[in-house]
Amino acid sequence: MYFVGKILMRYIALLRGINVGGNTMIKMAELKAVFERLGFENVVTYINSGNIGFDAKKTAEEKLVAKIENAILTDFEKTVPVMIRERDVINGILLDNPYDGQFESHKEMHVLFLREEMPPEKIAQLLEAAPTGERYAVIGREIYCHLPMGVADSILGKSFIEKKLKLAVTGRNWRTVEKLSTL
């Protein structure tokens, strides 16, 4: 996008664990106001679980993450991990789904967003731990999860990635990932 001589990128911020199960409650209108105060433009939110689209000058993701996490800590006194993707990356995630056409409902399909690529030894641990019926594919900084029996009883629902693999991650179901591309 071009605006009066400056190039803006469309980014998607994915906040970990807000407004889920009554924990880390932050009103989306207040969060939107924080993003606007940080100088981001065209800020929009989607559902109540920490999905925010915004325009900003092309900036390293690490700098955006630090700026947003610090603002959340300052304004809400909460430590909230944030993952950032350019909207074009979200579109690529949709196209790269290795399970495309192999799931009946968006509730079966999830994408986990990591800050950095998963080390090979952790990928091996994940694949070894996956019970029969659960499928995981790691592509770049995303983990595609096909969970025909649902999240609750899966290794994903048991926080395997955070607790056993010690990785910062936030997940979204397939319908939400599709919506992120339009924010």
mmCIF file of C-alpha atoms in Angstrom:
data_model
loop_
_atom_site.group_PDB
_atom_site.id
_atom_site.type_symbol
_atom_site.label_atom_id
_atom_site.label_comp_id
_atom_site.label_asym_id
_atom_site.label_seq_id
_atom_site.Cartn_x
_atom_site.Cartn_y
_atom_site.Cartn_z
ATOM 1 C CA MET A 1 0.000 0.000 0.000
ATOM 2 C CA TYR A 2 1.234 3.461 -0.778
ATOM 3 C CA PHE A 3 0.221 6.500 1.259
ATOM 4 C CA VAL A 4 1.808 9.934 0.768
ATOM 5 C CA GLY A 5 5.280 8.625 0.092
ATOM 6 C CA LYS A 6 5.410 5.904 2.727
ATOM 7 C CA ILE A 7 5.011 2.193 2.194
ATOM 8 C CA LEU A 8 2.805 0.410 4.691
ATOM 9 C CA MET A 9 2.624 -3.324 5.211
ATOM 10 C CA ARG A 10 -0.429 -5.180 6.440
ATOM 11 C CA TYR A 11 0.390 -7.214 9.528
ATOM 12 C CA ILE A 12 -1.587 -9.626 11.667
ATOM 13 C CA ALA A 13 -0.859 -9.792 15.402
ATOM 14 C CA LEU A 14 -1.830 -13.021 17.151
ATOM 15 C CA LEU A 15 -1.946 -12.707 20.917
ATOM 16 C CA ARG A 16 -1.516 -15.830 23.025
ATOM 17 C CA GLY A 17 -4.170 -16.782 25.522
ATOM 18 C CA ILE A 18 -6.240 -13.647 25.940
ATOM 19 C CA ASN A 19 -9.954 -13.845 26.736
ATOM 20 C CA VAL A 20 -9.879 -17.651 26.754
ATOM 21 C CA GLY A 21 -11.430 -19.483 29.668
ATOM 22 C CA GLY A 22 -11.748 -16.295 31.723
ATOM 23 C CA ASN A 23 -7.969 -15.769 31.788
ATOM 24 C CA THR A 24 -5.997 -12.675 30.781
ATOM 25 C CA MET A 25 -9.070 -10.631 30.002
ATOM 26 C CA ILE A 26 -8.481 -7.618 27.741
ATOM 27 C CA LYS A 27 -11.278 -5.782 25.966
ATOM 28 C CA MET A 28 -10.666 -5.724 22.247
ATOM 29 C CA ALA A 29 -11.731 -2.065 21.982
ATOM 30 C CA GLU A 30 -9.059 -1.143 24.536
ATOM 31 C CA LEU A 31 -6.479 -3.275 22.726
ATOM 32 C CA LYS A 32 -7.377 -1.600 19.432
ATOM 33 C CA ALA A 33 -6.839 1.800 21.072
ATOM 34 C CA VAL A 34 -3.370 0.699 22.242
ATOM 35 C CA PHE A 35 -2.432 -0.308 18.681
ATOM 36 C CA GLU A 36 -3.649 3.040 17.378
ATOM 37 C CA ARG A 37 -1.700 4.899 20.067
ATOM 38 C CA LEU A 38 1.415 2.999 18.941
ATOM 39 C CA GLY A 39 0.967 4.652 15.538
ATOM 40 C CA PHE A 40 -0.487 1.675 13.664
ATOM 41 C CA GLU A 41 -3.128 2.432 11.065
ATOM 42 C CA ASN A 42 -6.331 0.722 9.902
ATOM 43 C CA VAL A 43 -6.488 -1.363 13.081
ATOM 44 C CA VAL A 44 -9.198 -4.042 13.080
ATOM 45 C CA THR A 45 -9.883 -6.908 15.451
ATOM 46 C CA TYR A 46 -11.503 -10.269 14.856
ATOM 47 C CA ILE A 47 -13.373 -12.115 17.578
ATOM 48 C CA ASN A 48 -12.403 -11.760 21.188
ATOM 49 C CA SER A 49 -9.266 -13.909 21.219
ATOM 50 C CA GLY A 50 -6.497 -11.561 20.160
ATOM 51 C CA ASN A 51 -6.472 -11.296 16.368
ATOM 52 C CA ILE A 52 -5.546 -7.823 15.173
ATOM 53 C CA GLY A 53 -4.868 -6.558 11.674
ATOM 54 C CA PHE A 54 -2.948 -3.305 11.250
ATOM 55 C CA ASP A 55 -0.835 -1.306 8.823
ATOM 56 C CA ALA A 56 2.671 -0.191 9.735
ATOM 57 C CA LYS A 57 5.907 0.777 8.047
ATOM 58 C CA LYS A 58 7.876 -2.285 6.971
ATOM 59 C CA THR A 59 9.561 -3.293 10.230
ATOM 60 C CA ALA A 60 11.320 -6.367 11.556
ATOM 61 C CA GLU A 61 8.786 -8.616 13.289
ATOM 62 C CA GLU A 62 10.915 -8.693 16.450
ATOM 63 C CA LYS A 63 10.620 -4.912 16.783
ATOM 64 C CA LEU A 64 6.846 -5.012 16.317
ATOM 65 C CA VAL A 65 6.534 -7.852 18.843
ATOM 66 C CA ALA A 66 8.598 -5.965 21.441
ATOM 67 C CA LYS A 67 6.636 -2.743 20.898
ATOM 68 C CA ILE A 68 3.253 -4.497 21.247
ATOM 69 C CA GLU A 69 4.231 -6.715 24.193
ATOM 70 C CA ASN A 70 5.683 -3.725 26.075
ATOM 71 C CA ALA A 71 2.530 -1.663 25.456
ATOM 72 C CA ILE A 72 0.312 -4.512 26.719
ATOM 73 C CA LEU A 73 2.474 -4.886 29.813
ATOM 74 C CA THR A 74 2.383 -1.123 30.457
ATOM 75 C CA ASP A 75 -1.325 -0.603 29.774
ATOM 76 C CA PHE A 76 -2.821 -3.845 31.106
ATOM 77 C CA GLU A 77 -0.083 -5.132 33.448
ATOM 78 C CA LYS A 78 -0.168 -8.475 31.626
ATOM 79 C CA THR A 79 2.557 -10.439 29.913
ATOM 80 C CA VAL A 80 1.095 -11.648 26.634
ATOM 81 C CA PRO A 81 3.178 -13.403 23.969
ATOM 82 C CA VAL A 82 2.566 -11.969 20.498
ATOM 83 C CA MET A 83 3.227 -13.574 17.116
ATOM 84 C CA ILE A 84 3.322 -11.359 14.014
ATOM 85 C CA ARG A 85 2.801 -12.326 10.373
ATOM 86 C CA GLU A 86 2.493 -10.218 7.246
ATOM 87 C CA ARG A 87 -0.942 -10.748 5.715
ATOM 88 C CA ASP A 88 0.683 -12.167 2.566
ATOM 89 C CA VAL A 89 2.260 -14.858 4.758
ATOM 90 C CA ILE A 90 -1.208 -15.757 6.072
ATOM 91 C CA ASN A 91 -2.374 -16.141 2.463
ATOM 92 C CA GLY A 92 0.564 -18.482 1.839
ATOM 93 C CA ILE A 93 -0.335 -20.515 4.925
ATOM 94 C CA LEU A 94 -3.809 -21.047 3.484
ATOM 95 C CA LEU A 95 -2.359 -22.214 0.169
ATOM 96 C CA ASP A 96 0.258 -24.503 1.755
ATOM 97 C CA ASN A 97 -2.138 -26.560 3.906
ATOM 98 C CA PRO A 98 -0.900 -30.151 3.511
ATOM 99 C CA TYR A 99 -4.304 -31.434 4.674
ATOM 100 C CA ASP A 100 -6.375 -29.414 2.213
ATOM 101 C CA GLY A 101 -9.515 -31.354 1.334
ATOM 102 C CA GLN A 102 -8.808 -33.946 4.037
ATOM 103 C CA PHE A 103 -10.906 -32.504 6.860
ATOM 104 C CA GLU A 104 -14.654 -32.182 7.231
ATOM 105 C CA SER A 105 -14.856 -29.234 9.625
ATOM 106 C CA HIS A 106 -12.756 -26.194 10.523
ATOM 107 C CA LYS A 107 -12.837 -27.583 14.079
ATOM 108 C CA GLU A 108 -10.561 -30.441 12.959
ATOM 109 C CA MET A 109 -7.926 -28.197 11.412
ATOM 110 C CA HIS A 110 -5.661 -25.831 13.348
ATOM 111 C CA VAL A 111 -2.534 -23.824 12.672
ATOM 112 C CA LEU A 112 -0.013 -23.065 15.389
ATOM 113 C CA PHE A 113 2.078 -19.947 14.934
ATOM 114 C CA LEU A 114 5.654 -19.996 16.281
ATOM 115 C CA ARG A 115 8.064 -17.077 16.676
ATOM 116 C CA GLU A 116 10.831 -18.932 14.919
ATOM 117 C CA GLU A 117 11.266 -22.154 13.011
ATOM 118 C CA MET A 118 11.057 -25.307 15.069
ATOM 119 C CA PRO A 119 14.375 -27.146 15.545
ATOM 120 C CA PRO A 120 14.520 -30.590 13.848
ATOM 121 C CA GLU A 121 14.849 -32.452 17.158
ATOM 122 C CA LYS A 122 11.636 -30.834 18.440
ATOM 123 C CA ILE A 123 9.831 -31.680 15.195
ATOM 124 C CA ALA A 124 10.873 -35.298 15.730
ATOM 125 C CA GLN A 125 9.566 -35.189 19.329
ATOM 126 C CA LEU A 126 6.230 -33.787 18.164
ATOM 127 C CA LEU A 127 5.783 -36.381 15.442
ATOM 128 C CA GLU A 128 6.770 -39.222 17.781
ATOM 129 C CA ALA A 129 4.295 -38.050 20.441
ATOM 130 C CA ALA A 130 1.357 -37.728 18.044
ATOM 131 C CA PRO A 131 -1.205 -40.433 18.803
ATOM 132 C CA THR A 132 -2.881 -42.419 16.059
ATOM 133 C CA GLY A 133 -5.298 -40.210 14.168
ATOM 134 C CA GLU A 134 -3.590 -36.895 14.898
ATOM 135 C CA ARG A 135 -1.465 -35.448 12.123
ATOM 136 C CA TYR A 136 1.071 -32.638 12.333
ATOM 137 C CA ALA A 137 3.072 -30.982 9.574
ATOM 138 C CA VAL A 138 5.678 -28.328 10.299
ATOM 139 C CA ILE A 139 6.200 -25.847 7.482
ATOM 140 C CA GLY A 140 8.351 -22.830 8.238
ATOM 141 C CA ARG A 141 7.114 -21.186 11.442
ATOM 142 C CA GLU A 142 3.731 -22.906 11.360
ATOM 143 C CA ILE A 143 2.488 -26.258 12.555
ATOM 144 C CA TYR A 144 -0.542 -27.583 10.718
ATOM 145 C CA CYS A 145 -2.624 -29.799 13.004
ATOM 146 C CA HIS A 146 -5.294 -32.161 11.710
ATOM 147 C CA LEU A 147 -7.203 -33.351 14.768
ATOM 148 C CA PRO A 148 -10.279 -35.344 13.657
ATOM 149 C CA MET A 149 -11.170 -36.125 17.288
ATOM 150 C CA GLY A 150 -10.912 -32.463 18.327
ATOM 151 C CA VAL A 151 -8.477 -30.365 20.342
ATOM 152 C CA ALA A 152 -9.525 -31.153 23.910
ATOM 153 C CA ASP A 153 -8.103 -34.680 24.059
ATOM 154 C CA SER A 154 -5.210 -34.099 21.664
ATOM 155 C CA ILE A 155 -1.582 -33.510 22.622
ATOM 156 C CA LEU A 156 -2.262 -29.954 21.506
ATOM 157 C CA GLY A 157 -5.057 -29.652 24.087
ATOM 158 C CA LYS A 158 -2.675 -30.971 26.728
ATOM 159 C CA SER A 159 -0.177 -28.157 26.033
ATOM 160 C CA PHE A 160 2.476 -30.585 24.801
ATOM 161 C CA ILE A 161 4.195 -27.967 22.659
ATOM 162 C CA GLU A 162 4.483 -25.365 25.415
ATOM 163 C CA LYS A 163 5.195 -27.711 28.334
ATOM 164 C CA LYS A 164 7.261 -30.505 26.772
ATOM 165 C CA LEU A 165 8.853 -28.766 23.806
ATOM 166 C CA LYS A 166 9.126 -25.389 25.584
ATOM 167 C CA LEU A 167 8.106 -23.340 22.549
ATOM 168 C CA ALA A 168 6.113 -20.111 22.476
ATOM 169 C CA VAL A 169 3.113 -20.748 20.266
ATOM 170 C CA THR A 170 -0.430 -19.598 19.652
ATOM 171 C CA GLY A 171 -3.034 -21.534 17.706
ATOM 172 C CA ARG A 172 -6.069 -20.728 15.590
ATOM 173 C CA ASN A 173 -8.688 -22.971 14.041
ATOM 174 C CA TRP A 174 -8.960 -23.076 10.269
ATOM 175 C CA ARG A 175 -11.963 -20.734 10.049
ATOM 176 C CA THR A 176 -10.042 -18.092 12.006
ATOM 177 C CA VAL A 177 -6.949 -18.511 9.793
ATOM 178 C CA GLU A 178 -9.155 -17.987 6.741
ATOM 179 C CA LYS A 179 -10.574 -14.831 8.325
ATOM 180 C CA LEU A 180 -7.086 -13.504 9.179
ATOM 181 C CA SER A 181 -6.372 -13.203 5.463
ATOM 182 C CA THR A 182 -9.172 -10.653 5.149
ATOM 183 C CA LEU A 183 -8.335 -8.447 8.151
#
